[in-house]
Short mmCIF file of C-alpha atoms and ligand atoms in Angstrom, two decimals:
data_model
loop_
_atom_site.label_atom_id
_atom_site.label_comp_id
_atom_site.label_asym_id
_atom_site.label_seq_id
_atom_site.Cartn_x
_atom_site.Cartn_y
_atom_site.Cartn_z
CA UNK A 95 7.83 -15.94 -35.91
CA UNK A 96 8.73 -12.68 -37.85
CA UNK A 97 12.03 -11.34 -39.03
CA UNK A 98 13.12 -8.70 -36.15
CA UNK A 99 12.09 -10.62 -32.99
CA UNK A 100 14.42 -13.60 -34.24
CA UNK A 101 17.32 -11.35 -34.93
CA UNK A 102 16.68 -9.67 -31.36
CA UNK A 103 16.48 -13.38 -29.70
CA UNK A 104 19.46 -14.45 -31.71
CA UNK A 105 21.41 -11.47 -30.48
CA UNK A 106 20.13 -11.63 -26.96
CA UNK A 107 21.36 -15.09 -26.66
CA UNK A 108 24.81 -14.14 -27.12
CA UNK A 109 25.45 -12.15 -23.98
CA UNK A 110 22.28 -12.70 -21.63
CA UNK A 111 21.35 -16.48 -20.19
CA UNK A 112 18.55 -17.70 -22.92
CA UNK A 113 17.98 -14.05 -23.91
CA UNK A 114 16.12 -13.51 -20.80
CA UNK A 115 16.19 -11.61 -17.71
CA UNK A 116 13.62 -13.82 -16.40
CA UNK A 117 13.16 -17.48 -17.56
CA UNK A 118 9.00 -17.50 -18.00
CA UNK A 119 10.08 -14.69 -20.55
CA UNK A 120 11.97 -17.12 -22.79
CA UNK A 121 8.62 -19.30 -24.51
CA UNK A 122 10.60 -22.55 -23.21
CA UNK A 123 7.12 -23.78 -22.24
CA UNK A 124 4.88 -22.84 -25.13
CA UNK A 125 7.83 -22.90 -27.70
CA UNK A 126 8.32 -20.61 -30.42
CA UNK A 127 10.45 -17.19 -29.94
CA UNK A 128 9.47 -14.50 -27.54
CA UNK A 129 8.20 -11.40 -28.64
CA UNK A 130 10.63 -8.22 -27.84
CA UNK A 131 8.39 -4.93 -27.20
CA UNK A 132 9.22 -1.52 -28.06
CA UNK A 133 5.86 0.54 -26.57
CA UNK A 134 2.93 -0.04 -24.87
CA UNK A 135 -0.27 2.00 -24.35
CA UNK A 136 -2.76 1.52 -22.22
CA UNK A 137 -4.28 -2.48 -23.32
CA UNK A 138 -2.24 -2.57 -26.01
CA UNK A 139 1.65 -2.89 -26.59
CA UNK A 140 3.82 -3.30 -30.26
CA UNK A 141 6.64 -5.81 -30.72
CA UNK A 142 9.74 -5.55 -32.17
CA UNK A 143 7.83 -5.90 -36.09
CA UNK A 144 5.65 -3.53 -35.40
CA UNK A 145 2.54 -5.87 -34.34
CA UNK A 146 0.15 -5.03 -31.85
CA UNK A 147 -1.34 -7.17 -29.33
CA UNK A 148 -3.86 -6.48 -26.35
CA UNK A 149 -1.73 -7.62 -23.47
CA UNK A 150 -3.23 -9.80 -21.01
CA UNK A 151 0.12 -10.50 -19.05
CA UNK A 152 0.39 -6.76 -18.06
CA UNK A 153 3.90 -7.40 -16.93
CA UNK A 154 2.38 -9.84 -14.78
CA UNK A 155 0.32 -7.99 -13.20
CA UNK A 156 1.77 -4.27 -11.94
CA UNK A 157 0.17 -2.74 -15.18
CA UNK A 158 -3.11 -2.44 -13.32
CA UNK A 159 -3.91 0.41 -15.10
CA UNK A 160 -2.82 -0.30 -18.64
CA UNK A 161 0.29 0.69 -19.84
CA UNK A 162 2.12 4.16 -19.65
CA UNK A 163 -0.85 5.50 -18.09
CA UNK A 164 -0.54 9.45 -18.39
CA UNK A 165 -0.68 10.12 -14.48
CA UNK A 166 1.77 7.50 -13.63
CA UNK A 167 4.34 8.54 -16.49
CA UNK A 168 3.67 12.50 -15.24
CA UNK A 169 4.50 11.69 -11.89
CA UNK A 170 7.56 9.57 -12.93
CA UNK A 171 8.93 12.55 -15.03
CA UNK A 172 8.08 14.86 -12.21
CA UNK A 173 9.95 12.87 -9.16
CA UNK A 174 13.18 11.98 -11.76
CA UNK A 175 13.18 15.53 -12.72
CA UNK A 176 13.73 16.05 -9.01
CA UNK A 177 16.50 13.27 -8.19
CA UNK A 178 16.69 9.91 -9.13
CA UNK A 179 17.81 8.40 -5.98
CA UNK A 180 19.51 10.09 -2.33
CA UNK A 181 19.78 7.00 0.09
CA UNK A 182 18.63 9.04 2.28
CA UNK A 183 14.54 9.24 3.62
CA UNK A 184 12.16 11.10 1.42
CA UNK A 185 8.35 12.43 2.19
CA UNK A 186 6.90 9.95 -0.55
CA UNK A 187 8.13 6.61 1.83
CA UNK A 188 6.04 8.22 4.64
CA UNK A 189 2.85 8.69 1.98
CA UNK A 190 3.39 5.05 0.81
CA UNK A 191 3.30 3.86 4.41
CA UNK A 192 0.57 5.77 5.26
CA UNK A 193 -1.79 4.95 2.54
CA UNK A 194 -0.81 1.19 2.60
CA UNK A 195 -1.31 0.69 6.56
CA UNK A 196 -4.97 2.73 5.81
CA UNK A 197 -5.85 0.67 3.30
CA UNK A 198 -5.00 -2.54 5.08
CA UNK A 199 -6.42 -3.10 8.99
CA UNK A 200 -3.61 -5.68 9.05
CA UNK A 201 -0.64 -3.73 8.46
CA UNK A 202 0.30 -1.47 11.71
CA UNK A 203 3.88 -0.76 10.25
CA UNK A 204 5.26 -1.43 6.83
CA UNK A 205 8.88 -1.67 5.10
CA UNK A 206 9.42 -0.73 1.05
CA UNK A 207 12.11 -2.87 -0.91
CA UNK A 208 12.47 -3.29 -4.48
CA UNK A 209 10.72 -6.34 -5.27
CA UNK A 210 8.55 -9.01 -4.52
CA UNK A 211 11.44 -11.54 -3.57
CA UNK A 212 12.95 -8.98 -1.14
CA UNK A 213 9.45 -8.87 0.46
CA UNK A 214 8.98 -12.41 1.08
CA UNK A 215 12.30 -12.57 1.80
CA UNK A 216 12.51 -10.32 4.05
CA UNK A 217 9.21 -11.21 5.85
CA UNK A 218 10.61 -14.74 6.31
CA UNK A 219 13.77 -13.78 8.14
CA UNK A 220 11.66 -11.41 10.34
CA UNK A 221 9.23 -14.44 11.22
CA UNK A 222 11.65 -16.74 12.13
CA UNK A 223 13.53 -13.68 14.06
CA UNK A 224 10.39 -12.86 15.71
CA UNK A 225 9.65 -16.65 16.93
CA UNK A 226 13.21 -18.00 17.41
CA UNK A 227 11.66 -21.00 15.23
CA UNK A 228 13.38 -21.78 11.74
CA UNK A 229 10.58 -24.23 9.91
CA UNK A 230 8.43 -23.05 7.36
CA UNK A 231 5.16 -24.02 5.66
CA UNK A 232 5.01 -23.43 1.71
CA UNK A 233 2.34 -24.77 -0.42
CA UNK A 234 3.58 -26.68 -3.66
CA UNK A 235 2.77 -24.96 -6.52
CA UNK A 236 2.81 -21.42 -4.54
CA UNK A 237 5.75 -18.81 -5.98
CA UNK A 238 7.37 -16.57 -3.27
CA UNK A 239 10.30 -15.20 -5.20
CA UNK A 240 13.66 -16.89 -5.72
CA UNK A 241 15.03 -16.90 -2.05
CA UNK A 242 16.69 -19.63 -0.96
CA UNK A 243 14.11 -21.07 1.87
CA UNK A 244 11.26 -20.79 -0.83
CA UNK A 245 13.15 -23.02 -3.90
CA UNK A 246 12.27 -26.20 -2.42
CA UNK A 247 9.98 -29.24 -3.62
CA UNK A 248 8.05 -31.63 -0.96
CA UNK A 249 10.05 -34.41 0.72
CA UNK A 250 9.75 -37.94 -0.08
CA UNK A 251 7.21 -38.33 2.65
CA UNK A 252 4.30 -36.46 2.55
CA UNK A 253 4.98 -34.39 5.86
CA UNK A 254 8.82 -34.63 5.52
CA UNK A 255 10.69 -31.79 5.04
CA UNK A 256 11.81 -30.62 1.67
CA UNK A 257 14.46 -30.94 -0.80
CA UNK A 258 16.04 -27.75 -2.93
CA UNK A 259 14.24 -27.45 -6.06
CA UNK A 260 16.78 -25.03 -7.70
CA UNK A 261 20.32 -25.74 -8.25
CA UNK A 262 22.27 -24.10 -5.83
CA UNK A 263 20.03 -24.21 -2.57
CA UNK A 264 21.89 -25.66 0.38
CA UNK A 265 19.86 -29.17 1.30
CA UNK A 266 20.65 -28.13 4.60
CA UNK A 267 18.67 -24.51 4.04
CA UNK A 268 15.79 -26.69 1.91
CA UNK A 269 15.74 -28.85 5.14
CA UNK A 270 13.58 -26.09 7.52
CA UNK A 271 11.19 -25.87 4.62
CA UNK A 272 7.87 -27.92 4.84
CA UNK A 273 5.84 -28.37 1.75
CA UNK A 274 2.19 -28.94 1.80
CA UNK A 275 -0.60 -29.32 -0.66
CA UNK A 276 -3.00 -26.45 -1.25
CA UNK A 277 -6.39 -26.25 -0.05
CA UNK A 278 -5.58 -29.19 1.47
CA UNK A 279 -6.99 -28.48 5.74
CA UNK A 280 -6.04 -31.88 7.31
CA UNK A 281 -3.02 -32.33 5.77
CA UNK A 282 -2.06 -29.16 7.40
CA UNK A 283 -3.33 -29.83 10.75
CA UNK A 284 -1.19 -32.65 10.60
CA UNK A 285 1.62 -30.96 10.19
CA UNK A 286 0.93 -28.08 13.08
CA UNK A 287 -0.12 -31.57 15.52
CA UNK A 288 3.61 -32.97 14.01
CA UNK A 289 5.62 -29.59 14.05
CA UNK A 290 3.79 -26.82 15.68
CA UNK A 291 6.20 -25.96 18.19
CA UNK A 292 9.41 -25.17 15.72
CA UNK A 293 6.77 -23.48 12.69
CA UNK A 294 7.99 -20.21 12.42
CA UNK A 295 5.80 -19.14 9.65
CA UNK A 296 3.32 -20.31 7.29
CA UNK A 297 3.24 -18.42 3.72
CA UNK A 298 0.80 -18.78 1.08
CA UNK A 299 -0.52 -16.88 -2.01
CA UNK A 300 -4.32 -15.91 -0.47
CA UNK A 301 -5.24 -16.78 -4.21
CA UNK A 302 -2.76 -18.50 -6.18
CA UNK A 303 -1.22 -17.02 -9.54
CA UNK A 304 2.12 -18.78 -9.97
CA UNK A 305 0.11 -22.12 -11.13
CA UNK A 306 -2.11 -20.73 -13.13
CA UNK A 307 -5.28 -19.42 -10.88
CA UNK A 308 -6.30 -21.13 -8.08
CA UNK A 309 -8.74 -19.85 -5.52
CA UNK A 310 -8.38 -20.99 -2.07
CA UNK A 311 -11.37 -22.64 -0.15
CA UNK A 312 -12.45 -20.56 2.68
CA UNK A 313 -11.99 -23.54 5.32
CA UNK A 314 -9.04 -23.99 3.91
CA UNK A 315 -7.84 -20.22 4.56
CA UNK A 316 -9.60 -20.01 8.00
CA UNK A 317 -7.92 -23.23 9.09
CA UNK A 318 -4.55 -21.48 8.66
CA UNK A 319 -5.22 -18.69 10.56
CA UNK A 320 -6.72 -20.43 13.43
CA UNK A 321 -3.58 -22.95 13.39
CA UNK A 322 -1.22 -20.34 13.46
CA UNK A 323 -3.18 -18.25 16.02
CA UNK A 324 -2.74 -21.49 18.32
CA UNK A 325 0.65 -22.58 17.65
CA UNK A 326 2.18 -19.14 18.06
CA UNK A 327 3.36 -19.37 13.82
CA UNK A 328 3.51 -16.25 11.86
CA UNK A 329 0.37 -15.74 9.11
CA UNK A 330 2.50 -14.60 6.07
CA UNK A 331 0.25 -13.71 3.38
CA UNK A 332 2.19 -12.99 0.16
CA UNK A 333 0.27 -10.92 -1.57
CA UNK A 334 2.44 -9.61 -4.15
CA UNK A 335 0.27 -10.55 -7.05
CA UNK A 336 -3.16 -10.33 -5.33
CA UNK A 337 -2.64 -7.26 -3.37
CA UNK A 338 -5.29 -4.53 -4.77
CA UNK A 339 -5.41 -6.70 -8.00
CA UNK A 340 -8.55 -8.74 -6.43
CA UNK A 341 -9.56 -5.96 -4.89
CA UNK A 342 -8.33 -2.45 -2.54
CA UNK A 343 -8.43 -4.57 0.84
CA UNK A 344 -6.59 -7.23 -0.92
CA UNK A 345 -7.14 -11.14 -0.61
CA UNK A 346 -7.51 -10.60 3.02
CA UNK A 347 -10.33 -8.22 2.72
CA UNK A 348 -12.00 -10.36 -0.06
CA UNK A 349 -12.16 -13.50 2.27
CA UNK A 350 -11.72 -11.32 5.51
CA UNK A 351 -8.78 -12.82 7.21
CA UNK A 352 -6.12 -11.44 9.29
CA UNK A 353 -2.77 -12.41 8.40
CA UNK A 354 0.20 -10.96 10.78
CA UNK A 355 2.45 -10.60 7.97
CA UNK A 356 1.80 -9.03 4.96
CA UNK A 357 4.08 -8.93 1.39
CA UNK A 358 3.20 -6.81 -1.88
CA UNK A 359 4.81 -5.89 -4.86
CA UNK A 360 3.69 -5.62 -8.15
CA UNK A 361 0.98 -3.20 -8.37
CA UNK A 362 2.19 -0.75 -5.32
CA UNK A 363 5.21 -0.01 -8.04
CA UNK A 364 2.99 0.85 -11.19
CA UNK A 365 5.14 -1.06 -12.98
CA UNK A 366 8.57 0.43 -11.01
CA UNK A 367 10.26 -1.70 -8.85
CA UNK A 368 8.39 -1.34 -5.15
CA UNK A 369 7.86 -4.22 -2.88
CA UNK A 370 7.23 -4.32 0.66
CA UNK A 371 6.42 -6.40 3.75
CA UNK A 372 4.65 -4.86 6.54
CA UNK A 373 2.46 -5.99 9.69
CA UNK A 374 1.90 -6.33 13.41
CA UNK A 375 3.83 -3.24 15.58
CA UNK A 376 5.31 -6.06 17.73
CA UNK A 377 6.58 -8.44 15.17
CA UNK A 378 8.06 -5.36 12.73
CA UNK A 379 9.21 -3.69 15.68
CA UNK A 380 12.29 -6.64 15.35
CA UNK A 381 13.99 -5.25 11.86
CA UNK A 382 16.96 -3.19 12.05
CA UNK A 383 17.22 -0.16 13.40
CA UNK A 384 15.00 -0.69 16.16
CA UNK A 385 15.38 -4.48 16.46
CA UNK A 386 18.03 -7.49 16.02
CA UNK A 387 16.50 -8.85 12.21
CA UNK A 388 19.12 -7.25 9.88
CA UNK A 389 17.43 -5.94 6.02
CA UNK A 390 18.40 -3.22 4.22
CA UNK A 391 18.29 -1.43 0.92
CA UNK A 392 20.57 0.86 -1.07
CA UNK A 393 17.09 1.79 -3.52
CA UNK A 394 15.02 0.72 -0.98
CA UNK A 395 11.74 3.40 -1.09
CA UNK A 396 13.48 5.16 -4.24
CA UNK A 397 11.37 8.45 -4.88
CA UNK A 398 10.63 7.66 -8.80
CA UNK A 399 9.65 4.04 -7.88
CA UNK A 400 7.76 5.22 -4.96
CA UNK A 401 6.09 7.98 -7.16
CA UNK A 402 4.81 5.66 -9.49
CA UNK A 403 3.20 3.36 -7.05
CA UNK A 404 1.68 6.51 -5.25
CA UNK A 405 0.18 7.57 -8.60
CA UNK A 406 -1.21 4.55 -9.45
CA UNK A 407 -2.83 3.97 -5.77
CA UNK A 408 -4.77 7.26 -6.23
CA UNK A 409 -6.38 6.26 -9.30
CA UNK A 410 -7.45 2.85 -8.43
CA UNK A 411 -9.05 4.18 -4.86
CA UNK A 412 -11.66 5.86 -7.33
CA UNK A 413 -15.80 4.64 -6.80
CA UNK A 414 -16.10 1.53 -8.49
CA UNK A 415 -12.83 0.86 -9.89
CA UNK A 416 -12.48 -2.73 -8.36
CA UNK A 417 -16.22 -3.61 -9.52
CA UNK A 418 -15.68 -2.39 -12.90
CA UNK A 419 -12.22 -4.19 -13.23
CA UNK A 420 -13.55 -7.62 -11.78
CA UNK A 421 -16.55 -7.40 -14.06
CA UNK A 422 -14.36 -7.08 -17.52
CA UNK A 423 -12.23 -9.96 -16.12
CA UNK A 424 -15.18 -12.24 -15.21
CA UNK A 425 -16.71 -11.16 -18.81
CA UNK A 426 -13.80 -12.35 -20.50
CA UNK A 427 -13.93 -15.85 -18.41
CA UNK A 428 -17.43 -16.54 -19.26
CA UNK A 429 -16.74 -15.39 -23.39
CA UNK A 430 -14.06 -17.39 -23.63
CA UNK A 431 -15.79 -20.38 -21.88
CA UNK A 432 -18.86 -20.05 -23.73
CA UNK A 433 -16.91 -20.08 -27.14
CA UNK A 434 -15.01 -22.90 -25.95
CA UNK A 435 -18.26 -24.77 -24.94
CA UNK A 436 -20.17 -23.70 -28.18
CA UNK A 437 -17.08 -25.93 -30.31
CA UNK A 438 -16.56 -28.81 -27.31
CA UNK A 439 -13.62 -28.25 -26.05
CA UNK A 440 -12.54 -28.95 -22.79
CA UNK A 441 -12.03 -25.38 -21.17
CA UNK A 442 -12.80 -23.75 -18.00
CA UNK A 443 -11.93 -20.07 -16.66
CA UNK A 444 -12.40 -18.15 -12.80
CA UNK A 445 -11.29 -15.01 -11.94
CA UNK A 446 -10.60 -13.07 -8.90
CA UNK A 447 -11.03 -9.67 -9.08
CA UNK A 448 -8.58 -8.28 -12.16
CA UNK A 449 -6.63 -11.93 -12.44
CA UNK A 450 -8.20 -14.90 -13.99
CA UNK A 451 -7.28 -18.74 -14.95
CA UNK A 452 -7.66 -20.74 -18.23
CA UNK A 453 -7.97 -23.80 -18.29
CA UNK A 454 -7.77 -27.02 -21.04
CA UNK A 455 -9.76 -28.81 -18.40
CA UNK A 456 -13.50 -29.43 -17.87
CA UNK A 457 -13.60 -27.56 -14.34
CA UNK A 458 -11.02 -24.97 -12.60
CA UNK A 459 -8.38 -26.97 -10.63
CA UNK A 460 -8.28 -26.65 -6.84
CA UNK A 461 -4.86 -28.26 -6.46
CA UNK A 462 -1.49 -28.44 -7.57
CA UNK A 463 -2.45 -31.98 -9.02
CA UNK A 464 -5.25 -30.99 -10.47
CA UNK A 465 -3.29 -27.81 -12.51
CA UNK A 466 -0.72 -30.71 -13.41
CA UNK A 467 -3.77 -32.51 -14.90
CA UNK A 468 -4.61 -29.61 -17.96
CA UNK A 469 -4.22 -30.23 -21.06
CA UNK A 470 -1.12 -28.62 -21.90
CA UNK A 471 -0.94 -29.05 -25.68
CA UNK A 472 -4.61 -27.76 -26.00
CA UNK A 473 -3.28 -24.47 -24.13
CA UNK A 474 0.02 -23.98 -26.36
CA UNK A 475 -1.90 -24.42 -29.84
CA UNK A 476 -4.38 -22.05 -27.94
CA UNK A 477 -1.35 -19.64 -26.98
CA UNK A 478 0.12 -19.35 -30.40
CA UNK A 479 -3.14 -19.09 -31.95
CA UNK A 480 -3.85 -16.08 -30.05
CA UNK A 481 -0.63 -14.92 -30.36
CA UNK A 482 -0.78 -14.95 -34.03
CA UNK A 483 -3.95 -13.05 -34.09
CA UNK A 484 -2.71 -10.23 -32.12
CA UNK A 485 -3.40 -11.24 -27.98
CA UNK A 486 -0.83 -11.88 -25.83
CA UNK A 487 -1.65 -14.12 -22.88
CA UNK A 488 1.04 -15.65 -20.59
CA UNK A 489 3.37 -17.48 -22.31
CA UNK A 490 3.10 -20.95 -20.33
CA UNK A 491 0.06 -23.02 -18.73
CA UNK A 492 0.94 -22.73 -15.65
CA UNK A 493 0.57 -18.51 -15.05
CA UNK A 494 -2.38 -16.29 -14.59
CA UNK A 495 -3.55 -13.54 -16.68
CA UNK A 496 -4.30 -10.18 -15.85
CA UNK A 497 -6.81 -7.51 -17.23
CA UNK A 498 -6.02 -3.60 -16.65
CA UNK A 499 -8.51 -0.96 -16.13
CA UNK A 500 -7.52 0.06 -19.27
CA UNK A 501 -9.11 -3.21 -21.49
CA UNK A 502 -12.42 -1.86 -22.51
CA UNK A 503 -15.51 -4.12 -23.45
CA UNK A 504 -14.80 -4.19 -27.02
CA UNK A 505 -11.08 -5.04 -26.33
CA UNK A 506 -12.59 -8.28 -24.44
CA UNK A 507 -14.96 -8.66 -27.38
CA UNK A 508 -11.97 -8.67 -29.34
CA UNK A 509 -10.15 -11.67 -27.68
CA UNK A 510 -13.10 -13.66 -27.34
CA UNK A 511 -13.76 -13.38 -30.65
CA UNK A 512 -10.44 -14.64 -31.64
CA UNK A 513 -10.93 -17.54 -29.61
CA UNK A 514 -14.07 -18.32 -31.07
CA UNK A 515 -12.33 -18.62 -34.04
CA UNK A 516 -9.61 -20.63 -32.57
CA UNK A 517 -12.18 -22.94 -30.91
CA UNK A 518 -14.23 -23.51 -34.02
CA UNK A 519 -11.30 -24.74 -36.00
CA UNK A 520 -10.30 -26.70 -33.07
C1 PLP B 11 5.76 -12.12 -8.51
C2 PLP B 11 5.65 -12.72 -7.20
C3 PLP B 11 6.71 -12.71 -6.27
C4 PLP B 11 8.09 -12.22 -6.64
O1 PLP B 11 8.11 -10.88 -6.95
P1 PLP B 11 9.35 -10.30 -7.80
O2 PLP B 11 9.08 -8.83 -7.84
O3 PLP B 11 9.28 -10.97 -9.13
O4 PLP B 11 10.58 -10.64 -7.07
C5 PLP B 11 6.49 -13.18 -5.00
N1 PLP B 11 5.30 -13.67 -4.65
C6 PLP B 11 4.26 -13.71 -5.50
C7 PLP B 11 2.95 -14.24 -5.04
C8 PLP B 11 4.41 -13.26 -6.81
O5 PLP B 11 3.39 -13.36 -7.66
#
């Protein structure tokens, strides 16, 4: 890799963990050294040499409208020009709420934090407030953040409860946590027939991005809801990546389930750090002030953050925005699989909405087994290949990619011409 991303890495490394802020960001799974940007614009961003790539990571997944979109930046400039932070309530929280209980039936009341890992969180603490009950379901393979109660692997049994899977988690904290397979509905009535009565929550990414893509089966979400309903458990569906990626109701518009609980991140920022958790009157009711569940924030709701994610719902509540964004992504899917077919190798790709999955596989996984199963190699030759010819996917197997409204036809053309390429030498 070229001259002025080592010497950044090298440096990096001296002061900062790996040379990362965030491990996925260090190319520990692909190899090779990560790529340190200087700009981006709209599908495209330039490295620290001075290459450009069309970005399909799109800071993993806030940048649903391309980098430094003009709006977003203007209203960023505007709102810092004004004060960067007071502590203190601003109008802009009350438009945020507003617009995000309107655009989602489930959401009667809603919280803003800084990130996706204070959502969940935060969201956890409230269920098991709200219920008096301390288990938890997770599905393996699902990300929730970094909190404690969501680091943990499955037990030895398969419905034991779970061990830490971080350093540093208390076995005792690991211990409430209950980890289940994905789209997996009578392993999960097993565990509500075992456990209902102590199950304070159940969370789950409505369509998985943290293992690659996985789309749920609608039995599988509708089993879920009905358990839940029945065993008085709190829905929790984390939808920091999928909320208004797949579409502006969210995965629980798209397969029309309502979850009690709601987390997002991500895209409600713009690319500025927004997160927030929001839900049933009765259940949010419980947080601090007006209720015993203690969360706070010193940036909580902070105006330039908040101003960003304001300006960037606006533009993607325009006519058709969701349509044309799902149809670029699905184009790209079927291009790449096509290319990958034309040459014989083993590849699949789905999307959902703006995200999609790739896969060195002969048919998109369903499980956390069945990610496990791709052909990892096959996708790191692929990564570096593409890499090398200027498109810039996820740096590891096991992520999703993102396109921005900003990718036009001939930017997909682009990449799936590349991997044609890529495939025919295969
Ligand atoms: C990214 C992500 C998080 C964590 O958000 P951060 O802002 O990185 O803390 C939580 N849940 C899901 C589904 C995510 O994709």
């Amino acid at each position: 890799m070229s001259h002025r991303n080592q010497q950044l890495f090298e440096r990096a490394q001296r002061h900062i963990p790996g040379g990362v802020n965030s491990p996925v960001r260090a190319f520990r799974s692909v190899g090779g050294t990560p790529c340190f940007f200087t700009q981006g614009s709209g599908s495209r961003m330039t490295d620290a040499d001075g290459k450009s790539y069309l970005d399909y990571v799109g800071s993993w997944g806030p940048l649903i409208l391309g980098h430094a979109h003009p709006e977003v930046v203007a209203a960023v400039q505007q709102a810092a020009a004004l004060g960067l932070s007071f502590g203190a309530p601003t109008e802009s929280e009350i438009e945020m709420a507003n617009l995000l209980c309107a655009l989602l039936p489930s959401l009667d009341m809603v919280r803003l934090v800084s990130s996706g890992t204070e959502a969940t969180m935060s969201a956890i603490r409230l269920a098991r407030g709200f219920t008096g009950r301390d288990a938890l379901i997770k599905f393996e393979g699902c990300y929730h953040g970094h909190s404690d109660s969501l680091l943990v692997k499955a037990g030895s049994g398969m419905l034991t409860f779970g061990n830490p899977s971080s350093g540093g988690v208390p076995a005792d904290l690991a211990k409430h946590t209950l980890v289940l397979d994905y789209n997996n509905v009578a392993q999960l009535e097993g565990a509500f027939a075992e456990y209902g009565a102590s199950i304070a929550a159940v969370i789950v990414e409505p369509v998985v991005g943290n293992m690659n893509l996985i789309a749920p089966r609608q039995a599988f979400l509708d089993a879920m809801r009905g358990l839940c309903t029945k065993h008085g458990a709190v829905l929790i569906f984390d939808e920091v990546m999928t909320g208004f990626r797949v579409g502006l109701t969210c995965a629980q518009g798209h397969y029309g389930i309502t979850p009690d609980l709601t987390t997002l991140g991500k895209v409600i920022g713009g690319g500025m750090p927004v997160g927030a958790f929001g839900g049933k009157r009765e259940i949010m009711e419980m947080i601090a002030p007006l209720g015993p569940v203690y969360q706070a924030g010193t940036l909580s709701g902070n105006p330039v953050a908040v101003a960003a994610g304001l300006a960037t719902l606006r533009l993607i509540q325009q006519p058709g925005f969701h349509d044309a964004l799902t149809r670029k992504t699905q184009a790209l899917c079927d291009g790449l699989a096509a290319a990958a077919k034309q040459h014989g190798v083993t590849f699949s790709a789905q999307s959902v909405g703006g995200m999609f999955g790739l896969y060195f596989r002969q048919q998109p996984p369903h499980s956390y087994a069945e990610v496990m199963d791709c052909d990892k190699d096959a996708f790191n030759r692929f990564f570096h290949a593409m890499l090398a010819a200027g498109h810039y996917f996820a740096p590891s197997a096991f992520e999703a990619g993102f396109v921005s409204a900003a990718h036009s036809e001939t930017d997909i053309a682009e990449t799936v011409a590349a991997a044609e390429a890529i495939f025919k030498a295969w």
